XYZ file of N, CA, C and O in Angstrom:
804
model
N -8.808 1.323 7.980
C -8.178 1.472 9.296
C -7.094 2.549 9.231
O -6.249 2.652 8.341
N -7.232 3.286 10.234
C -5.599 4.542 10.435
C -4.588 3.559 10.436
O -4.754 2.360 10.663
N -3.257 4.283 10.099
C -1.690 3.710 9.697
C -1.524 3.582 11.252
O -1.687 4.434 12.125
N -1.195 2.417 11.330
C -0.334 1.745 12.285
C 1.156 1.236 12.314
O 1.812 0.495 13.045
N 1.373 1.945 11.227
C 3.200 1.807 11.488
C 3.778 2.836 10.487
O 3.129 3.120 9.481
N 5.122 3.469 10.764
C 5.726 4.629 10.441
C 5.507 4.521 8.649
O 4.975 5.261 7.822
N 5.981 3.636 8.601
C 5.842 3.848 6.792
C 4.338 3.876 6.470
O 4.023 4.655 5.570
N 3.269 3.102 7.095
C 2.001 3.609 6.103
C 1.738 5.162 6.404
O 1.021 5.792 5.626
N 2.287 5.768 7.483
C 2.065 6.950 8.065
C 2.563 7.744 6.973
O 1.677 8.383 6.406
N 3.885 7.908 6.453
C 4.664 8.354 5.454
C 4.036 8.248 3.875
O 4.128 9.182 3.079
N 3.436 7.056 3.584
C 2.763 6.580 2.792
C 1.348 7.725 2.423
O 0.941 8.013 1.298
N 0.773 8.252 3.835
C -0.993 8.721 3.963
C -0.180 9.755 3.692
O -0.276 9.999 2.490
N 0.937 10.832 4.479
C 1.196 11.846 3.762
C 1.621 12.434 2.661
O 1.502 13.602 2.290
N 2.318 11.179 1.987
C 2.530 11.183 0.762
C 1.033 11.771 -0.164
O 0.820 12.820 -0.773
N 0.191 10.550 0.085
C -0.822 10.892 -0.961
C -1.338 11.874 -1.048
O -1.654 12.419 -2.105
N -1.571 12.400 0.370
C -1.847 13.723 0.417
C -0.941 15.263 0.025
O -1.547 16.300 -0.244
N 0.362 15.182 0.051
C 1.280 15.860 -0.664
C 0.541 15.558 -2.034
O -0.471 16.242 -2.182
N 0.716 15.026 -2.660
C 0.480 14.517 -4.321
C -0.944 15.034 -4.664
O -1.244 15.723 -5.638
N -1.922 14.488 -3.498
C -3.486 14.859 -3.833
C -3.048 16.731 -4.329
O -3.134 17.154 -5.482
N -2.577 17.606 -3.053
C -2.679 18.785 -3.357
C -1.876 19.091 -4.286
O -2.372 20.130 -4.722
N -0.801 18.842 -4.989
C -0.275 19.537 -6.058
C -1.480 19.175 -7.174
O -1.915 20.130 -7.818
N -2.049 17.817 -7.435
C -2.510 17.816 -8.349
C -3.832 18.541 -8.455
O -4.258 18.782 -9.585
N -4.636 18.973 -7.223
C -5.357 20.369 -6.760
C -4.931 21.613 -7.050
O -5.784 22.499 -6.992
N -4.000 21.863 -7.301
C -3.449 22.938 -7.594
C -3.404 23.044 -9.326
O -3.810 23.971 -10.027
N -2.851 21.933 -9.684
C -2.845 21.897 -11.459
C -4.358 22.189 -11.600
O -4.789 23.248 -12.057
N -5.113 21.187 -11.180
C -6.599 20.989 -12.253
C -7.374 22.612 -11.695
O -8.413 22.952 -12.261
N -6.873 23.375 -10.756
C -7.518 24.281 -10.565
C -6.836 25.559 -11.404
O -7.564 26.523 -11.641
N -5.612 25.572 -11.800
C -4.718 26.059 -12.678
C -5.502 26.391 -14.090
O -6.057 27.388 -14.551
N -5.218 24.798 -14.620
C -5.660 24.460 -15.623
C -7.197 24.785 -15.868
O -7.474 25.081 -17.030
N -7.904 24.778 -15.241
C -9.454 24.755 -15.046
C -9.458 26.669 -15.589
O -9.936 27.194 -16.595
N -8.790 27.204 -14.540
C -8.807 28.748 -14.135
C -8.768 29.177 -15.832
O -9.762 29.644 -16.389
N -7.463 28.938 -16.540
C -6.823 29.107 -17.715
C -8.082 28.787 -19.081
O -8.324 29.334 -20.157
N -8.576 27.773 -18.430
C -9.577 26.788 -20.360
C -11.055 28.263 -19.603
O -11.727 28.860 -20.444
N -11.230 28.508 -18.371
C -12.280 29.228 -18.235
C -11.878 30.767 -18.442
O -12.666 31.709 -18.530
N -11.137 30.792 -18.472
C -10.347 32.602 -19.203
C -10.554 32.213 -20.772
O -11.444 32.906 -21.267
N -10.007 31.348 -21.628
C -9.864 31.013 -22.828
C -11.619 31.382 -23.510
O -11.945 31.994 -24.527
N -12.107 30.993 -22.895
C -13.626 30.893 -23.464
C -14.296 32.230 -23.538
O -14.903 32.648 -24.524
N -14.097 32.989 -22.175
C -15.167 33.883 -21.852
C -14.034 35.342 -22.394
O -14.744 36.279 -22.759
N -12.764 35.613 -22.481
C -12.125 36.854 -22.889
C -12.208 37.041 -24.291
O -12.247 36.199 -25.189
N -12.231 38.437 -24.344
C -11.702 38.729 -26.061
C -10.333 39.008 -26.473
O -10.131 39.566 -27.552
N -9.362 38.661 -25.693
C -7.711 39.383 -25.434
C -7.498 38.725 -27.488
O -7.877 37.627 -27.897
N -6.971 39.568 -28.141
C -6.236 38.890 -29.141
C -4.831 39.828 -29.511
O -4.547 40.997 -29.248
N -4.233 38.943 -30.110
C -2.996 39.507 -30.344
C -2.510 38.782 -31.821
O -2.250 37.615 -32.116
N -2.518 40.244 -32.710
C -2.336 40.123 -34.202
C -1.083 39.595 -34.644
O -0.985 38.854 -35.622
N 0.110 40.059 -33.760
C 1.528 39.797 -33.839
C 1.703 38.723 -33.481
O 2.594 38.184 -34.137
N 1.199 37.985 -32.585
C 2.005 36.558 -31.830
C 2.548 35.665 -32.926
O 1.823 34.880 -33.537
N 3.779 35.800 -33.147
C 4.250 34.229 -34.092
C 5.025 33.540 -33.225
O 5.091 32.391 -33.660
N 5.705 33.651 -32.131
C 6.333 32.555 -31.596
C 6.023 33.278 -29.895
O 5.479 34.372 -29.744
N 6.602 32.204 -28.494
C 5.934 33.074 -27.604
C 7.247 31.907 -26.862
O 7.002 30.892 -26.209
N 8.648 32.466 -27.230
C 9.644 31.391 -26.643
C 10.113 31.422 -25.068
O 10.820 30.694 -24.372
N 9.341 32.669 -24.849
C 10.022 32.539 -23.552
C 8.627 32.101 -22.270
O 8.675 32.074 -21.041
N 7.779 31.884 -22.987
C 6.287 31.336 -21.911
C 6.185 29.923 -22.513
O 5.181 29.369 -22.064
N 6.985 29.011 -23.515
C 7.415 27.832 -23.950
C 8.148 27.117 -23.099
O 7.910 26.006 -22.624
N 9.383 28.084 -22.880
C 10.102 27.398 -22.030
C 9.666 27.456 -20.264
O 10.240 26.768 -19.420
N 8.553 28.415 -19.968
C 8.063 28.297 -19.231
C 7.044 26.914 -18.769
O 7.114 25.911 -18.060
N 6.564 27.259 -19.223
C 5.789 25.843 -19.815
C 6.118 24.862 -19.857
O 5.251 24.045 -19.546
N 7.554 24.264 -20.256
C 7.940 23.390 -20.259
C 8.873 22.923 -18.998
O 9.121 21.749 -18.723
N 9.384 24.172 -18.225
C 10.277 23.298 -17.210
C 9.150 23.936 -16.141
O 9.889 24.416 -15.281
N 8.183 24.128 -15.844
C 7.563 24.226 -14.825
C 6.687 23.021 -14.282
O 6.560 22.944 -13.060
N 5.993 21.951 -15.192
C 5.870 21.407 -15.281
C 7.260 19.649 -14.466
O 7.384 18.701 -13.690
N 7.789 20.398 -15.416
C 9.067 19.187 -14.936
C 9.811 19.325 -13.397
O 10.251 18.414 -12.697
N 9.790 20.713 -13.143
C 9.581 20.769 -11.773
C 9.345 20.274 -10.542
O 9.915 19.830 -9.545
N 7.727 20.650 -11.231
C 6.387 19.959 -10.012
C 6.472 18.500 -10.217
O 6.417 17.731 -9.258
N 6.633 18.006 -11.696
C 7.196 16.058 -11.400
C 8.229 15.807 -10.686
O 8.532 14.622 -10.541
N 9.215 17.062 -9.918
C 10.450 16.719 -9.559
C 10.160 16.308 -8.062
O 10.684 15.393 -7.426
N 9.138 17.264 -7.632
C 8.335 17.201 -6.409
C 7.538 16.398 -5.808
O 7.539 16.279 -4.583
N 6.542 15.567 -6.813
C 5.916 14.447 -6.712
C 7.426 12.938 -6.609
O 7.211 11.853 -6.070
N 8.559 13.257 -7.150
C 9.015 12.177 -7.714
C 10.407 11.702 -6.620
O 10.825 10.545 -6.561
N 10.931 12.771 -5.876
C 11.699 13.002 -4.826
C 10.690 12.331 -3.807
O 10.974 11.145 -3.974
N 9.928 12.352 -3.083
C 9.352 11.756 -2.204
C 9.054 10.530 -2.285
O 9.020 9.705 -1.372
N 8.778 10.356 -3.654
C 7.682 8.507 -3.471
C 9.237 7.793 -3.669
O 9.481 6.729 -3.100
N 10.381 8.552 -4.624
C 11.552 7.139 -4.800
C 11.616 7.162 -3.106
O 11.356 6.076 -2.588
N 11.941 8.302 -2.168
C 12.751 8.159 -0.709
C 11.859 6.905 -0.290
O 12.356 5.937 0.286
N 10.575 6.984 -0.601
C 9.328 5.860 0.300
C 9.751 4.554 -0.467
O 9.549 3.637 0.329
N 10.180 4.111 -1.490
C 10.067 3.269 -2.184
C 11.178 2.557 -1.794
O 11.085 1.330 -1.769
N 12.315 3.143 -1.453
C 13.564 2.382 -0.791
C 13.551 2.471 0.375
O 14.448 1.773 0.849
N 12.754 3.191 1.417
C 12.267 2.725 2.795
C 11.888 1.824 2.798
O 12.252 1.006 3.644
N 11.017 1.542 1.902
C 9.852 0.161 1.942
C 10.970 -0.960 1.858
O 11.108 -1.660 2.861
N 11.625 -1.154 0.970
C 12.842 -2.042 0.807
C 13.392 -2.255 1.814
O 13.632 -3.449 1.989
N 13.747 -1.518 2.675
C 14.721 -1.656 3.465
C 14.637 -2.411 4.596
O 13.703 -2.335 5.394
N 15.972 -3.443 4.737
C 15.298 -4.457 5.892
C 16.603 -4.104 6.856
O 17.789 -4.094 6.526
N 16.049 -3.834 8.075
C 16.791 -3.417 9.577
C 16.624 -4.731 10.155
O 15.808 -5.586 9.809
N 17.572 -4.801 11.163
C 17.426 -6.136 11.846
C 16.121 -6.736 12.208
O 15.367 -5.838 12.582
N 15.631 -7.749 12.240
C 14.367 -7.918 12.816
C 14.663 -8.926 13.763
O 15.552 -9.772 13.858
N 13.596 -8.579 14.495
C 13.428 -8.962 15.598
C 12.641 -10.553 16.028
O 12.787 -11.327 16.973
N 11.828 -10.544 14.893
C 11.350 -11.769 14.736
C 10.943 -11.799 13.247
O 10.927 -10.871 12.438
N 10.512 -13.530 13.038
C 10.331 -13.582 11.645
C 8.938 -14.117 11.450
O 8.390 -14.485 12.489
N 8.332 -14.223 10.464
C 7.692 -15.183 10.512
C 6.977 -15.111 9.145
O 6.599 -14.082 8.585
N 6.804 -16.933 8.516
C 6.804 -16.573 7.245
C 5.357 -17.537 7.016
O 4.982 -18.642 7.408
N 4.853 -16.559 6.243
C 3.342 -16.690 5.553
C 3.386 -17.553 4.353
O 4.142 -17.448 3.387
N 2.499 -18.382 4.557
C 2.534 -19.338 2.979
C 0.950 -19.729 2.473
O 0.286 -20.641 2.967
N 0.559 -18.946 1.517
C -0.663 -18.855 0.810
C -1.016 -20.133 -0.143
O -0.251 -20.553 -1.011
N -2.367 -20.713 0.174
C -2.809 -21.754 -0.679
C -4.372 -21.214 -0.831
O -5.018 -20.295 -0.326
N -4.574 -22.011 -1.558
C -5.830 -21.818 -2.083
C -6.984 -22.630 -1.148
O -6.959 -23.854 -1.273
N -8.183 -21.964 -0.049
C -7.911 -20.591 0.122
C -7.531 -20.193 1.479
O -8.095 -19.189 1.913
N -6.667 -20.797 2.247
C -6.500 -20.219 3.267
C -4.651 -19.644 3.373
O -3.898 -19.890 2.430
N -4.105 -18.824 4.739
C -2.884 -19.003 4.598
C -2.844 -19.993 5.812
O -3.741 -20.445 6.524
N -0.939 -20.241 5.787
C -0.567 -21.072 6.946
C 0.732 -20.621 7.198
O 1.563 -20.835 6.316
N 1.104 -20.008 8.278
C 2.096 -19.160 9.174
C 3.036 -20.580 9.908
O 2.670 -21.733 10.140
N 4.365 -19.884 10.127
C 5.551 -20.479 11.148
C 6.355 -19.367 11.084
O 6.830 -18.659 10.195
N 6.380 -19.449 13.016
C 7.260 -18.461 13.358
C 8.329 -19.271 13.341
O 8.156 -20.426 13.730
N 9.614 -18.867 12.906
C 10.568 -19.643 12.153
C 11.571 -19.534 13.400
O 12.366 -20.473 13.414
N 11.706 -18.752 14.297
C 12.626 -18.627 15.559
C 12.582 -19.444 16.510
O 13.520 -19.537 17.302
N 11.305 -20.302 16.615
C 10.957 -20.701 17.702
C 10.770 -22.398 16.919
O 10.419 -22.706 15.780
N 11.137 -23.156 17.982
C 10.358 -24.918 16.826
C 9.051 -24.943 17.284
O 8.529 -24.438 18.278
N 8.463 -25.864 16.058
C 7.090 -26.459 15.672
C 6.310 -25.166 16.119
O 5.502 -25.192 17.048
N 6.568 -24.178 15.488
C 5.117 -23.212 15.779
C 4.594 -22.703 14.379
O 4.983 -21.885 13.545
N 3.547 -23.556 14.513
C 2.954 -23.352 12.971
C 1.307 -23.493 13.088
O 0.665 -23.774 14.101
N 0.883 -23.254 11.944
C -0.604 -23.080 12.114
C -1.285 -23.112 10.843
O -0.709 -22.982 9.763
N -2.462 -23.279 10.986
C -3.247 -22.496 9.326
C -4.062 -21.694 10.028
O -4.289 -21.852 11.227
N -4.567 -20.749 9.285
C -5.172 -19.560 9.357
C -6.794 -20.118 8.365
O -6.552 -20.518 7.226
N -7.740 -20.124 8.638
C -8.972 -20.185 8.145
C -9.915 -19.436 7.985
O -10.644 -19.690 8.943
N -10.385 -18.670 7.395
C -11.979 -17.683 7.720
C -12.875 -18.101 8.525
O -13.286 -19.225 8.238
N -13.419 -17.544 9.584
C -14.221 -17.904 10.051
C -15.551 -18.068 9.173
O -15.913 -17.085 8.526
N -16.180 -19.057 9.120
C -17.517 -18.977 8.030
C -18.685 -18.145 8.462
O -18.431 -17.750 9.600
N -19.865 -17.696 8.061
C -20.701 -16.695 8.757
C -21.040 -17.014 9.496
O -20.829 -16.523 10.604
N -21.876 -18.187 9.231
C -23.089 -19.267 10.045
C -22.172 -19.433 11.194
O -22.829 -19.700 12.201
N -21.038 -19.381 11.396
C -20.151 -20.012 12.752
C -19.576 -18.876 12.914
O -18.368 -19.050 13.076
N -19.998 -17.337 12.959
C -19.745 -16.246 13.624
C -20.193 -15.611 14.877
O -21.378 -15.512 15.196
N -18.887 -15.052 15.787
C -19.699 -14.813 16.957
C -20.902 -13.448 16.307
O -21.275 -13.146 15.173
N -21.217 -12.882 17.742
C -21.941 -11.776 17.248
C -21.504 -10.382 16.841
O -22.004 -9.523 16.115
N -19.814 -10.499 17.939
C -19.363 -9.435 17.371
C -18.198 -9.268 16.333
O -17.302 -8.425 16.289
N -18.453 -10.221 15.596
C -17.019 -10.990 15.024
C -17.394 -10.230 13.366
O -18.526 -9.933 12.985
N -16.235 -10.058 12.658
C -16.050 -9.274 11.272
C -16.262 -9.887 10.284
O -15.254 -10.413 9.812
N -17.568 -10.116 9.526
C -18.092 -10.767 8.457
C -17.114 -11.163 7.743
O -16.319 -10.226 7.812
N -16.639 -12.005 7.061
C -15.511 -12.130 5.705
C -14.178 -11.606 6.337
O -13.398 -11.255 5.452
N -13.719 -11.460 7.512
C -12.649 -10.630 7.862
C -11.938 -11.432 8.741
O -10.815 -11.821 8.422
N -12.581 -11.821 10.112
C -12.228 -12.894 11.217
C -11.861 -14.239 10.782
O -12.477 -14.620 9.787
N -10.934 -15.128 11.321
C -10.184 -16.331 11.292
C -9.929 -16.778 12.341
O -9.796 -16.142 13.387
N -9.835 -17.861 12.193
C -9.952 -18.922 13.482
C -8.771 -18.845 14.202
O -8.829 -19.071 15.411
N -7.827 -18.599 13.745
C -6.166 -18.418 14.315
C -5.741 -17.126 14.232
O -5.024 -16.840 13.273
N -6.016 -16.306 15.001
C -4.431 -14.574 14.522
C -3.580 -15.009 14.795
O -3.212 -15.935 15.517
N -3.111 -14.174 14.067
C -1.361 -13.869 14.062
C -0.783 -12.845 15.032
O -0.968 -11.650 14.801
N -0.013 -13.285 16.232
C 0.493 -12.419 17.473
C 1.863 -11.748 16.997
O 2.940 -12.310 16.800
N 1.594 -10.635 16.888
C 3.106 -10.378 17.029
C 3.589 -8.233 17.734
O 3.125 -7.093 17.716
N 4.706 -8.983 18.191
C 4.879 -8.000 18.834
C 4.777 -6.295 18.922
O 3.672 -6.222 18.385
N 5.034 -5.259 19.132
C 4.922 -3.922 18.605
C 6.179 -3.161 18.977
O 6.684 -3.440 20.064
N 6.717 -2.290 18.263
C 8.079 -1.714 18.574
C 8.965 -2.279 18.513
O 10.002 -2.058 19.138
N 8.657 -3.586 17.348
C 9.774 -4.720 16.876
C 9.729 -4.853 15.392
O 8.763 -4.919 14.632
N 11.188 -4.879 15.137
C 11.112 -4.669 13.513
C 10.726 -6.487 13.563
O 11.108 -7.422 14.266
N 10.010 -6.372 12.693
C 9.580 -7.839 12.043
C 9.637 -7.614 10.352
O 9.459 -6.708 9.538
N 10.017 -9.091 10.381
C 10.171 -9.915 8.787
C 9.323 -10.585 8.827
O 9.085 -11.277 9.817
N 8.402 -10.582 7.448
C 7.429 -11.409 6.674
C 8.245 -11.939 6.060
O 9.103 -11.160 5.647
N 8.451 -13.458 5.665
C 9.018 -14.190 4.601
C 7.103 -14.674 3.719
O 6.101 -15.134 4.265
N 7.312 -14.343 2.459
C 5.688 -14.630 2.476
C 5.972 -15.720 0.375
O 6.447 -15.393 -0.712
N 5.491 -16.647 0.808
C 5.252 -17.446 -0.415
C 4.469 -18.628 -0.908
O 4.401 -19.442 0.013
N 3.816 -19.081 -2.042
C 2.652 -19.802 -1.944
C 2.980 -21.435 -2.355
O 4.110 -21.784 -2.695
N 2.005 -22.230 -2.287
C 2.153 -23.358 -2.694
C 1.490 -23.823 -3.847
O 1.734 -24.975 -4.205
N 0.550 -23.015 -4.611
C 0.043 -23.311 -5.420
C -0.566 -22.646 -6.643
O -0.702 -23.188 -7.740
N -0.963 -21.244 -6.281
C -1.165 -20.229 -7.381
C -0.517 -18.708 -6.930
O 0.130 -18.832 -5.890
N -0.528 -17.241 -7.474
C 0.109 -16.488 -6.757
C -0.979 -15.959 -6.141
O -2.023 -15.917 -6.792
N -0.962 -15.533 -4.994
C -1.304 -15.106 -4.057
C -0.962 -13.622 -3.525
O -0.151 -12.989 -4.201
N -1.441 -13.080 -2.510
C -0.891 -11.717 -2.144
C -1.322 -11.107 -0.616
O -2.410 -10.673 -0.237
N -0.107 -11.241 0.068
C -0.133 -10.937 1.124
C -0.227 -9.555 1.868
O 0.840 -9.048 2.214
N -1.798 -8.677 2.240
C -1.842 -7.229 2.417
C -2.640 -7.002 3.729
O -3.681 -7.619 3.953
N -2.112 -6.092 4.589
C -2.419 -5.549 5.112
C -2.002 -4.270 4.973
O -0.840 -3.870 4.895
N -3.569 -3.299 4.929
C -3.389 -2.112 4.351
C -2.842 -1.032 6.001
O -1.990 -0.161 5.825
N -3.022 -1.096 6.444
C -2.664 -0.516 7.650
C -1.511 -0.433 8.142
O -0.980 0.590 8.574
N -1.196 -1.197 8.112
C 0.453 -1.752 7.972
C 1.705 -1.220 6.992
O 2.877 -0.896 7.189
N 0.862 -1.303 5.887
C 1.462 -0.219 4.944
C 2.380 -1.522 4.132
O 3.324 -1.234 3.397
N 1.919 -3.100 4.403
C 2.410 -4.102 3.677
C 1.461 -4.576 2.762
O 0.283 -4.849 2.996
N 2.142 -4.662 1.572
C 1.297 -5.600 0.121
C 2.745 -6.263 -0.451
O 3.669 -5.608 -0.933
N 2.700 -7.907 -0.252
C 3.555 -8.489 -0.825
C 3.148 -9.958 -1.388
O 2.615 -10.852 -0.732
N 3.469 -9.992 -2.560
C 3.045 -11.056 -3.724
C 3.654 -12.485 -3.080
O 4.817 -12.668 -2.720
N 2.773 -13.249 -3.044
C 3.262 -14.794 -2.429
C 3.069 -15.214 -3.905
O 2.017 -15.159 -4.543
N 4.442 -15.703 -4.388
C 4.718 -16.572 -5.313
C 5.317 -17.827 -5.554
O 6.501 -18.079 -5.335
N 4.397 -18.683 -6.053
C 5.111 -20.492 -5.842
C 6.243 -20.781 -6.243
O 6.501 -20.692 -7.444
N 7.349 -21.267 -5.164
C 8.722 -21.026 -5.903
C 9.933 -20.123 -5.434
O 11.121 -20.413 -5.297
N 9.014 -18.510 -5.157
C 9.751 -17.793 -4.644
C 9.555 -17.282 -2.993
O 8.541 -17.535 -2.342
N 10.886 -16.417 -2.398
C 10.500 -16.078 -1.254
C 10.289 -14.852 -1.067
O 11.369 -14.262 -1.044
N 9.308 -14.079 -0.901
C 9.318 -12.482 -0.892
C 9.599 -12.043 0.608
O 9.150 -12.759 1.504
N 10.364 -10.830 0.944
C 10.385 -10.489 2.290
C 10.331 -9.246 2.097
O 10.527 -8.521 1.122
N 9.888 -9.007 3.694
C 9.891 -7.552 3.425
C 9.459 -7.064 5.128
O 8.832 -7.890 5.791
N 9.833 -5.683 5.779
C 10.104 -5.713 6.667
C 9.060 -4.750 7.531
O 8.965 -3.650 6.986
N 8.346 -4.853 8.593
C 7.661 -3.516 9.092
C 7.619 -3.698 10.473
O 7.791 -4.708 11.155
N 7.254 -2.071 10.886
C 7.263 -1.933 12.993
C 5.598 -1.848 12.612
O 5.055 -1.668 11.522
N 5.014 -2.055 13.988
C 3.878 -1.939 14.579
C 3.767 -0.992 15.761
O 3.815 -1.381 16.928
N 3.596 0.445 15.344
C 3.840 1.203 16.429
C 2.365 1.725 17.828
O 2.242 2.748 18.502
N 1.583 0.561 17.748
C 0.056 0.802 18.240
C 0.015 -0.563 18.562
O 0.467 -1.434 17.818
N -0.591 -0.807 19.811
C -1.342 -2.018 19.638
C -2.679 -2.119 19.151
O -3.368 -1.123 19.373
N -3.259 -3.116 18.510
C -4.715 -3.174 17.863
C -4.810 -4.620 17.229
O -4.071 -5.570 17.489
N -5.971 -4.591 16.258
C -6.415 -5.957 15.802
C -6.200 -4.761 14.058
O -6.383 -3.578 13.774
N -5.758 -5.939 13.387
C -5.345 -5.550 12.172
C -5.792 -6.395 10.636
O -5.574 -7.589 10.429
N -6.376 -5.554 9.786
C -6.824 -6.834 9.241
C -6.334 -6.715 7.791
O -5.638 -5.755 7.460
N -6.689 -7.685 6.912
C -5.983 -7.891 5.378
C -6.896 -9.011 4.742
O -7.601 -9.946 5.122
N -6.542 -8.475 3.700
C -7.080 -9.827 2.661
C -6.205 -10.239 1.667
O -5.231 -9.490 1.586
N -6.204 -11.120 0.916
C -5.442 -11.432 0.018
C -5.465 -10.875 -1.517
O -6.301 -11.450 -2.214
N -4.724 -9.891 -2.154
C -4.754 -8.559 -2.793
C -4.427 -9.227 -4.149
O -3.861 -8.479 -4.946
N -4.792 -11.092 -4.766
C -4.033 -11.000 -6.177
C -5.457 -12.090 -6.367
O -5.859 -12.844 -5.481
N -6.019 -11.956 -7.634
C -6.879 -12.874 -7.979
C -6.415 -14.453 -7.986
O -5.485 -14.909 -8.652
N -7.200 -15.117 -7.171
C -6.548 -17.118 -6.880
C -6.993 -17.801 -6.933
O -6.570 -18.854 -6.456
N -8.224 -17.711 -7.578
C -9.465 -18.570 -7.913
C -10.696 -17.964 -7.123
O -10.875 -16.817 -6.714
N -11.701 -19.400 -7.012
C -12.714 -19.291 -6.573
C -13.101 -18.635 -5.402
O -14.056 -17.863 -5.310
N -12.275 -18.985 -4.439
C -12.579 -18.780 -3.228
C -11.240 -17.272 -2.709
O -10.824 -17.228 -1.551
N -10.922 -16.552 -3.436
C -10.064 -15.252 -3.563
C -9.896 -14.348 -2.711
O -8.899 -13.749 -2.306
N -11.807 -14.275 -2.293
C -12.605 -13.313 -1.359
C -12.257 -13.561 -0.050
O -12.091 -12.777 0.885
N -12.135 -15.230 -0.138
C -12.547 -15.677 1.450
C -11.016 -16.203 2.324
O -11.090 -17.149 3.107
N -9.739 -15.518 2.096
C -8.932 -15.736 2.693
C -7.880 -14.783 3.214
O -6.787 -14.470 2.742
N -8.823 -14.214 4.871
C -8.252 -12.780 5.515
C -6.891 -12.764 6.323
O -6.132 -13.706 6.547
N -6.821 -11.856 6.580
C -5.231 -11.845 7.366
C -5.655 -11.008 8.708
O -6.047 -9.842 8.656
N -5.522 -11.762 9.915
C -5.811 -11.048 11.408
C -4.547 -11.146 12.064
O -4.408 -10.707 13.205
């Protein structure tokens, strides 16, 4: 699915920043091992070559400076929690989850896969659940997300959220929804048997 909120957006250009530098090396590098093979250039004198060494060496450290400036800025975006607007906290069992919006009383639910045999016709094989999850758009929201029984992992890739439900602990973590749409996820940490069959709508 396309990024539906500012950070996975930041996230897709990222990779793509990164894809092309590293397009640029292997075509570098490629250019260089295919000169090496096919020239006769030799040079009788070469005993040391200190100043294409030190080339060599901070050019390199450079271009990691370039890859490495962007992903920390994304990495403490991702962290970062702005007021939210609503909460609502996810709790993973084996194999379904079960949601409460924590602002409001008694609003709680479980979340189930829909099974095949009991699929509509236009409904998302392994993907659809009997309950979605509503929530607003152009509202910072908090996931509180944690499990009851093995670890678990709470992802929606679109979203630009992957967060570990662990028994015990509370993980949070914060994102906008800048589109309306239907959004989907699965659960991103091996939890047994049934691993496959517990989606996020």
């Amino acid at each position: 699915q396309d990024s539906s909120s500012p950070l996975m957006e930041q996230l897709n250009f990222f990779h793509d920043h990164t894809l092309l530098i590293l397009t640029m090396i292997t075509i570098l590098v490629s250019y260089i091992m295919g000169m090496l093979m096919f020239n006769k250039f030799t040079n009788r004198y070469l005993l040391h070559g200190q100043t294409i060494e030190i080339i060599w060496t901070v050019l390199p450290a450079i271009i990691l400076m370039f890859i490495a400036f962007p992903s920390l800025r994304l990495l403490y975006l991702m962290d970062e929690i702005n007021t939210p607007s609503i909460t609502l906290k996810s709790i993973g069992h084996q194999w379904y989850w079960s949601y409460e919006y924590s602002d409001f009383l008694n609003l709680e639910f479980d979340s189930y896969m829909i099974p095949t045999n009991e699929l509509e016709m236009n409904g998302f094989r392994l993907l659809d659940v009997d309950n979605r999850i509503v929530l607003p758009m152009n509202n910072q929201i908090r996931i509180l997300v944690t499990a009851t029984d093995v670890l678990h992992s709470w992802t929606v890739p679109s979203l630009g959220v992957k967060v570990d439900a662990t028994p015990g602990r509370l993980n949070q973590i914060n994102f906008l929804i800048n589109r309306p749409g239907l959004f989907f996820g699965q659960c991103s940490e091996i939890c047994g048997a049934n691993h496959s069959f517990m989606p996020i709508v």
